[in-house]
Short mmCIF file of N, CA, C and O in Angstrom, two decimals:
data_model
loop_
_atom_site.label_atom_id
_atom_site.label_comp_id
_atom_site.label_asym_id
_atom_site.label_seq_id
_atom_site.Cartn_x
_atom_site.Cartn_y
_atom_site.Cartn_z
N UNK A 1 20.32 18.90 -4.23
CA UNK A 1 19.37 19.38 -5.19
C UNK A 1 18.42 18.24 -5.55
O UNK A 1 18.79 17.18 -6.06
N UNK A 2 17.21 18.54 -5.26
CA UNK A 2 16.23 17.87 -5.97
C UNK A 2 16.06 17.47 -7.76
O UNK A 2 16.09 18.22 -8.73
N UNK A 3 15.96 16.54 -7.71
CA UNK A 3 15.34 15.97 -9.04
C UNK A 3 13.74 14.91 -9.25
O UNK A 3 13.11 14.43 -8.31
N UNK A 4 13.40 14.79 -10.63
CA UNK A 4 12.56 13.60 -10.80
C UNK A 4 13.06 13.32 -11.74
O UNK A 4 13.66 14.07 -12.50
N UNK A 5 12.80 11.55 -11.91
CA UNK A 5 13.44 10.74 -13.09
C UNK A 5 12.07 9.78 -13.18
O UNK A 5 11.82 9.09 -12.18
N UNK A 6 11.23 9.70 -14.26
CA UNK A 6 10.57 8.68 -14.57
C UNK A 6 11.08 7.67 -15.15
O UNK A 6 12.22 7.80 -15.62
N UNK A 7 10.30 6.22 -15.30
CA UNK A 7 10.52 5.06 -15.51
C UNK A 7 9.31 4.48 -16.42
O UNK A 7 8.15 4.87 -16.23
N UNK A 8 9.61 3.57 -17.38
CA UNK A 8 8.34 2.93 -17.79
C UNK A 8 8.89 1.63 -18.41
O UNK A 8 9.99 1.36 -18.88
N UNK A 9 7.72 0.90 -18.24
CA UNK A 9 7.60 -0.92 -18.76
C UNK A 9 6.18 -1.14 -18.49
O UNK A 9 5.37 -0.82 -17.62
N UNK A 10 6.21 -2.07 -19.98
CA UNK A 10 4.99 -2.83 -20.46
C UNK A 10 5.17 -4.10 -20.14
O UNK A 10 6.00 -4.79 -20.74
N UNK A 11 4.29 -4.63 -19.02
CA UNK A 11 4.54 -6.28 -18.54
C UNK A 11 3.12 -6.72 -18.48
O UNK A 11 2.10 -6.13 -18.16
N UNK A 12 3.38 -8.04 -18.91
CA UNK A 12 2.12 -9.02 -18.62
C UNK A 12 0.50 -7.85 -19.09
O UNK A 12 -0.62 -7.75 -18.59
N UNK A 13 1.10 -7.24 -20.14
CA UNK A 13 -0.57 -5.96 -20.54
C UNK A 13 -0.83 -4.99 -19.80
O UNK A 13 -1.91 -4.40 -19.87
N UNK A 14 0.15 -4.64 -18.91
CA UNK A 14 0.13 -3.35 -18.10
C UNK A 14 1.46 -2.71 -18.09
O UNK A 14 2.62 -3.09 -18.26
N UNK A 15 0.77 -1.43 -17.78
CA UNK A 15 1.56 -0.53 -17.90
C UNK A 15 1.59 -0.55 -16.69
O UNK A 15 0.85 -1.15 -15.91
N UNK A 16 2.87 0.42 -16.40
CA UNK A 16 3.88 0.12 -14.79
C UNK A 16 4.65 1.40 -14.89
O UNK A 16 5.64 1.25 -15.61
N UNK A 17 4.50 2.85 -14.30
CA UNK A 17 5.65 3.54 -14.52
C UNK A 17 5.97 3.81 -12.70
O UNK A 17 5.27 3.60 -11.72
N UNK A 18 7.30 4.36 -12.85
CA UNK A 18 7.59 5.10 -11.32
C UNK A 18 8.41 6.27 -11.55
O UNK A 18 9.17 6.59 -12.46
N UNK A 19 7.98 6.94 -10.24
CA UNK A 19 8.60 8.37 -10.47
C UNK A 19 9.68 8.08 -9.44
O UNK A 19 9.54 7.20 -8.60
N UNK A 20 10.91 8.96 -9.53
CA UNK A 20 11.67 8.54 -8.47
C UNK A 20 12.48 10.48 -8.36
O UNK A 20 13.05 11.19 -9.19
N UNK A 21 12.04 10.65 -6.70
CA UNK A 21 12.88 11.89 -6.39
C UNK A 21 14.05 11.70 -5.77
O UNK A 21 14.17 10.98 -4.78
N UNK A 22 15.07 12.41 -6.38
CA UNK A 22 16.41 12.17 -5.58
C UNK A 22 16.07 13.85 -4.76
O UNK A 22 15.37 14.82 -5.04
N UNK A 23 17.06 13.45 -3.56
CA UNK A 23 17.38 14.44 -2.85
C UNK A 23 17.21 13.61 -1.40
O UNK A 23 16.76 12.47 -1.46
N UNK A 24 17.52 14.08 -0.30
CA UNK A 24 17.62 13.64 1.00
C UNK A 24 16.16 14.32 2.01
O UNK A 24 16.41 15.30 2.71
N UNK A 25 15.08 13.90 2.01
CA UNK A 25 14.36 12.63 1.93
C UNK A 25 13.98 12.78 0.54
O UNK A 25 13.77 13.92 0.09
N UNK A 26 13.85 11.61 -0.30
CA UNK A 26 13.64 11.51 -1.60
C UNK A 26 12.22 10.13 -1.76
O UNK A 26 11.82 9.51 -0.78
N UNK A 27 11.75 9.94 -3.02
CA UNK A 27 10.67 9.69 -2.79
C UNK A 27 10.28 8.68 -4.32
O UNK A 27 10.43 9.10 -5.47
N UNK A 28 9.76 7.28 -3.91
CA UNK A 28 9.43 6.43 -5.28
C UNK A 28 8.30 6.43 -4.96
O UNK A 28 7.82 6.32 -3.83
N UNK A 29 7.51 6.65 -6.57
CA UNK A 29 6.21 6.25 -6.41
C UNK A 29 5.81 5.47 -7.69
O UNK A 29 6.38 5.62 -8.77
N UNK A 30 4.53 4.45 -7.40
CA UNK A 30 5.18 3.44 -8.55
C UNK A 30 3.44 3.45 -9.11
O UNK A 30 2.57 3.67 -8.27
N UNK A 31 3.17 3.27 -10.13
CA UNK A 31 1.64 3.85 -11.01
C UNK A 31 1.39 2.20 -11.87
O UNK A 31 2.35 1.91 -12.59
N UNK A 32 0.46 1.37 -11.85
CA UNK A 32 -0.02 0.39 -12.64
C UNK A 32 -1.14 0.89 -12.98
O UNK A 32 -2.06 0.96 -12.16
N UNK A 33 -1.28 1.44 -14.51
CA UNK A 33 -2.28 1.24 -15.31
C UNK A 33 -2.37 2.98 -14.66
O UNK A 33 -3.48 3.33 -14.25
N UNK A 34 -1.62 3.65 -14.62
CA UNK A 34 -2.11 5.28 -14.07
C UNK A 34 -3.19 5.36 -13.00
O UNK A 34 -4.23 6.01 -12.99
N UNK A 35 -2.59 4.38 -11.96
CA UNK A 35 -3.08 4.45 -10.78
C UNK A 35 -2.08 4.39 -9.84
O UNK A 35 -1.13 3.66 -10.13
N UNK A 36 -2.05 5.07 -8.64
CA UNK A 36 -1.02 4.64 -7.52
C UNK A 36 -1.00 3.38 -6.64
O UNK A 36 -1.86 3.11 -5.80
N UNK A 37 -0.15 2.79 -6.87
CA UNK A 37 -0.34 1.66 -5.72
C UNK A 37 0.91 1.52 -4.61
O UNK A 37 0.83 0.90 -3.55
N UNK A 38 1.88 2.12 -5.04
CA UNK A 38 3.26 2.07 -3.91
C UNK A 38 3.39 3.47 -4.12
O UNK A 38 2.87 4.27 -4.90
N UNK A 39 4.52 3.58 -2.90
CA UNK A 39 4.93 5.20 -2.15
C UNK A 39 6.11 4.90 -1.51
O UNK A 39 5.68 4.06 -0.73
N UNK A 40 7.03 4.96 -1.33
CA UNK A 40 8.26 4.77 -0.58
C UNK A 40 9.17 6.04 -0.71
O UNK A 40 9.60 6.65 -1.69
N UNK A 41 9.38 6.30 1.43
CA UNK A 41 10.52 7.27 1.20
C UNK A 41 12.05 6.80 0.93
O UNK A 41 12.13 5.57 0.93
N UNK A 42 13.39 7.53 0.68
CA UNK A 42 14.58 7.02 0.08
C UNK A 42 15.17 8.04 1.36
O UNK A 42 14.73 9.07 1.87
N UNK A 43 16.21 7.34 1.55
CA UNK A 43 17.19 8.00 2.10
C UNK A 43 18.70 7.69 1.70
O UNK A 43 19.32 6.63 1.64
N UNK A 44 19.11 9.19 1.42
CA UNK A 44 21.03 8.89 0.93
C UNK A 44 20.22 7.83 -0.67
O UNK A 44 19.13 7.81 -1.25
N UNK A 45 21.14 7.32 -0.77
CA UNK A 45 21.30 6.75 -1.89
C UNK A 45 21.22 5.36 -2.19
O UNK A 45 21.66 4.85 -3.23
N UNK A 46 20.40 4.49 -0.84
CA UNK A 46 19.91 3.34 -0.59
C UNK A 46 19.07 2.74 -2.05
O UNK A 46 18.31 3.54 -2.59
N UNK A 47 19.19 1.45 -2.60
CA UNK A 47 17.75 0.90 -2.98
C UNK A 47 16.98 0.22 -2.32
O UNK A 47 17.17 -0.69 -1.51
N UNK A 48 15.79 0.87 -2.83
CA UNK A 48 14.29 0.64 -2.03
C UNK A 48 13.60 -0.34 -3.16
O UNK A 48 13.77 -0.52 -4.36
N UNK A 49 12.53 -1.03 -1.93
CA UNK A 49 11.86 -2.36 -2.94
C UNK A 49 10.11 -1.54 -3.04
O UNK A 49 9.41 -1.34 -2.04
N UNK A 50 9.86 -1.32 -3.92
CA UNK A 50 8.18 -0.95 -3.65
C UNK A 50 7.19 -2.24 -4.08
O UNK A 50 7.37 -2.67 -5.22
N UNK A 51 6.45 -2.72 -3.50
CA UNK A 51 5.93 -4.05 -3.44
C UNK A 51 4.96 -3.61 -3.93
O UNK A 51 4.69 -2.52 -3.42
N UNK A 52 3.99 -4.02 -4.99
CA UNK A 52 2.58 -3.92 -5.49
C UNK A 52 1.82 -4.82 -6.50
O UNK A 52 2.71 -5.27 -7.22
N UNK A 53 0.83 -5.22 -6.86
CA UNK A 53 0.18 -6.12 -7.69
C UNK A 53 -0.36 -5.83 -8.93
O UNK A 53 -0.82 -4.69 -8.88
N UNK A 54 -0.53 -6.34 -10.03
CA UNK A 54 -0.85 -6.37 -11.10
C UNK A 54 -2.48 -7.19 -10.91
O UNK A 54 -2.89 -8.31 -10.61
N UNK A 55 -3.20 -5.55 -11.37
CA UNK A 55 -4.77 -6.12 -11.34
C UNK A 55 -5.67 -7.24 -12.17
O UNK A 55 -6.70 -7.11 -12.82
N UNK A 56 -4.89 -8.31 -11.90
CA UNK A 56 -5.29 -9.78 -12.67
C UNK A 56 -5.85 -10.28 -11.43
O UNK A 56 -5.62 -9.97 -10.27
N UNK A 57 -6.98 -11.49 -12.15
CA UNK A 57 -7.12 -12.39 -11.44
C UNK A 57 -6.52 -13.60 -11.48
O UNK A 57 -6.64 -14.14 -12.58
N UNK A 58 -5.73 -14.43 -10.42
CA UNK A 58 -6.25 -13.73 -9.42
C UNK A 58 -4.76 -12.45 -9.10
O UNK A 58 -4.03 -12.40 -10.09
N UNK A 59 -4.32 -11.55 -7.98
CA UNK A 59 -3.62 -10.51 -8.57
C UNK A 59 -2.48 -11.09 -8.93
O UNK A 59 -2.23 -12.30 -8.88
N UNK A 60 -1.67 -10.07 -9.37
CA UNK A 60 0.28 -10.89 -9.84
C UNK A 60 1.06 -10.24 -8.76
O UNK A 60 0.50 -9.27 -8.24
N UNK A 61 2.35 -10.59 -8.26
CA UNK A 61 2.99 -9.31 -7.37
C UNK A 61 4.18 -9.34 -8.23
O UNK A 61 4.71 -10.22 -8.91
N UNK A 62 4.54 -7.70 -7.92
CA UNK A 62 5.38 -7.37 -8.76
C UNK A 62 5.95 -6.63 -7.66
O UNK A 62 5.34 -6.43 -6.61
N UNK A 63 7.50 -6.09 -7.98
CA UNK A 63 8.32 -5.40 -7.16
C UNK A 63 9.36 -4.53 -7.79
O UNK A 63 10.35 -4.93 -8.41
N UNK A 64 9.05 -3.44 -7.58
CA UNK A 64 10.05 -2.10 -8.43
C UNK A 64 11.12 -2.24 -7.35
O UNK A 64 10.83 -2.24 -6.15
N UNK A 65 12.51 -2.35 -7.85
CA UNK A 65 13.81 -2.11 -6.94
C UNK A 65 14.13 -0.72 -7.68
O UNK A 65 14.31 -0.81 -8.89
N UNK A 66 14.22 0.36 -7.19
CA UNK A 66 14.51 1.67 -7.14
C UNK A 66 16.20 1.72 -6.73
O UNK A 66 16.77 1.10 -5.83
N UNK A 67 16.70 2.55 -7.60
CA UNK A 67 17.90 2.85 -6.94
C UNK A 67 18.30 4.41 -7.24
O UNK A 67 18.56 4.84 -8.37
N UNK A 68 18.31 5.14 -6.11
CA UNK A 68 18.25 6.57 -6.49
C UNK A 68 19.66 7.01 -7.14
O UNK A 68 19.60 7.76 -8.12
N UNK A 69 21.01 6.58 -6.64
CA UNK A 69 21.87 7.07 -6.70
C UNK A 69 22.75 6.03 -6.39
O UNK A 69 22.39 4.92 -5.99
N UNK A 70 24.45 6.58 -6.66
CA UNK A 70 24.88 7.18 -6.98
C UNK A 70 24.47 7.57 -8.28
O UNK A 70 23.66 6.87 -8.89
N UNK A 71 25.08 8.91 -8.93
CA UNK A 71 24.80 8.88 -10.75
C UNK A 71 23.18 9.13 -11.04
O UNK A 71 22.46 9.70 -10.23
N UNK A 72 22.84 8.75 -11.97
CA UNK A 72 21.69 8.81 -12.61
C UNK A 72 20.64 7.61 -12.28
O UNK A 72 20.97 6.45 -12.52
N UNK A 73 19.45 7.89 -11.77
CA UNK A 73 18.60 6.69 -10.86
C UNK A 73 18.07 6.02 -12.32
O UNK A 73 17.88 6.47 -13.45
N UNK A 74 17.90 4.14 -11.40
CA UNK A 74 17.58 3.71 -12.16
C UNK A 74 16.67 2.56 -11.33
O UNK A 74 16.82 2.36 -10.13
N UNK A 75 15.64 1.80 -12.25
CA UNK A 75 14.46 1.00 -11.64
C UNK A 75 14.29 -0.17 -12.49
O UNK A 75 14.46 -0.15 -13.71
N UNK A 76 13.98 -1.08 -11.87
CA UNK A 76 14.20 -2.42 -12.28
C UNK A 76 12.69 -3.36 -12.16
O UNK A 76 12.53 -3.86 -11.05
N UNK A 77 12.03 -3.52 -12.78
CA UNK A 77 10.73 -4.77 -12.25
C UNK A 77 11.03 -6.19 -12.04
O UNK A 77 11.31 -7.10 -12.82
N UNK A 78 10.92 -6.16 -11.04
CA UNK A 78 11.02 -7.98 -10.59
C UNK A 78 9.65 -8.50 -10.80
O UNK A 78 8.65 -7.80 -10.69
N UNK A 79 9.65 -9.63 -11.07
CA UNK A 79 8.15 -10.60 -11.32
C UNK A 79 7.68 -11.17 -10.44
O UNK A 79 8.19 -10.90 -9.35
N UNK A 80 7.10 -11.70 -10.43
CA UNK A 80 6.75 -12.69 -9.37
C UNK A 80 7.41 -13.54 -8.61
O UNK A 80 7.34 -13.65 -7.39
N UNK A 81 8.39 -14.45 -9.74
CA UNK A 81 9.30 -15.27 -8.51
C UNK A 81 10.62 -14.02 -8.33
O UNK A 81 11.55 -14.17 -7.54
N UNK A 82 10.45 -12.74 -9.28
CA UNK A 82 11.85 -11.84 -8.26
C UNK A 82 13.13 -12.30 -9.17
O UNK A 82 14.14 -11.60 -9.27
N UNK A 83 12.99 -13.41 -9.74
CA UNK A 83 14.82 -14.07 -10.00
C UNK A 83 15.02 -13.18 -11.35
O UNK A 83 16.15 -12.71 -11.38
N UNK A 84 14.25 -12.84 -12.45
CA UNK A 84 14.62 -11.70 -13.80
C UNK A 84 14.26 -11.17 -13.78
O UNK A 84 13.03 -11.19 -13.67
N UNK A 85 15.20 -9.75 -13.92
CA UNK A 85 14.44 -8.13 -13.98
C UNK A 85 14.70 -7.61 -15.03
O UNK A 85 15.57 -7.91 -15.84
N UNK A 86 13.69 -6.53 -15.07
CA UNK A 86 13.44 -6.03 -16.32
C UNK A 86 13.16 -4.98 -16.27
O UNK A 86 12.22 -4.49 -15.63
N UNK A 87 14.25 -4.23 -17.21
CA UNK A 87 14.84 -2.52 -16.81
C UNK A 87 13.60 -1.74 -17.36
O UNK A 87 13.07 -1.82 -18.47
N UNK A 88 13.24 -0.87 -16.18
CA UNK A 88 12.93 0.04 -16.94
C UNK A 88 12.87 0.87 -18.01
O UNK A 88 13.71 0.26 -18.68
N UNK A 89 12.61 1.58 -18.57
CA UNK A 89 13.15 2.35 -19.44
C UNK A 89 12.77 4.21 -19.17
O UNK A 89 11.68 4.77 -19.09
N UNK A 90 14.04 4.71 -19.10
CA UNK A 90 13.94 6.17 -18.77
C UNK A 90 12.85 6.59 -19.43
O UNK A 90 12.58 6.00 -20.47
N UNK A 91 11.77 7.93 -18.89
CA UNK A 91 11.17 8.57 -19.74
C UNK A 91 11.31 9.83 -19.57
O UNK A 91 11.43 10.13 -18.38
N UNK A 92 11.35 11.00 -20.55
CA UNK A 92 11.36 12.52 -20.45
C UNK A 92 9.91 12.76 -20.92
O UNK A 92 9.24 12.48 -21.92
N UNK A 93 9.73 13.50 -19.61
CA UNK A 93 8.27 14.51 -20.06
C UNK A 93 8.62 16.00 -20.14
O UNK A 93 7.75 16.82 -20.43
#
């Protein structure tokens, strides 16, 4: 069975959300500032890295680790150097 689970965090003055579909092929998509910049398909219950930048000069890279499953999905922002992440936070629409 299909699902969607959104995500949101406020970093460095941007907003950052991702949508994440479970189901087998399942699907992250990751929004800075309510724009698209990553897309990644999921398979089974793997975590996926979606790589994208923060529109600074000059840009920032940032990296959503997605994890669909087991349980209830959850998404993580890595920074730039990657070494502290910083949880998402579930959202219901």
């Amino acid at each position: 069975m299909r699902a969607r689970h959104h995500f949101h965090i406020e970093y460095l003055g941007h907003s950052i959300s991702a949508t994440v579909q479970t189901g087998d092929p399942g699907a992250v998509e990751v929004l800075v500032d309510g724009k698209e910049t990553g897309n990644v398909t999921t398979h089974e219950d793997r975590t996926v890295l979606v790589r994208t930048e923060l529109p600074t000069e000059p840009p920032v890279p940032v990296t959503v680790r997605a994890t669909p499953g087991p349980g209830v999905p959850r998404c993580l922002l890595l920074g730039p150097d990657e070494t502290e992440p910083h949880v998402m936070a579930p959202r219901i629409f």
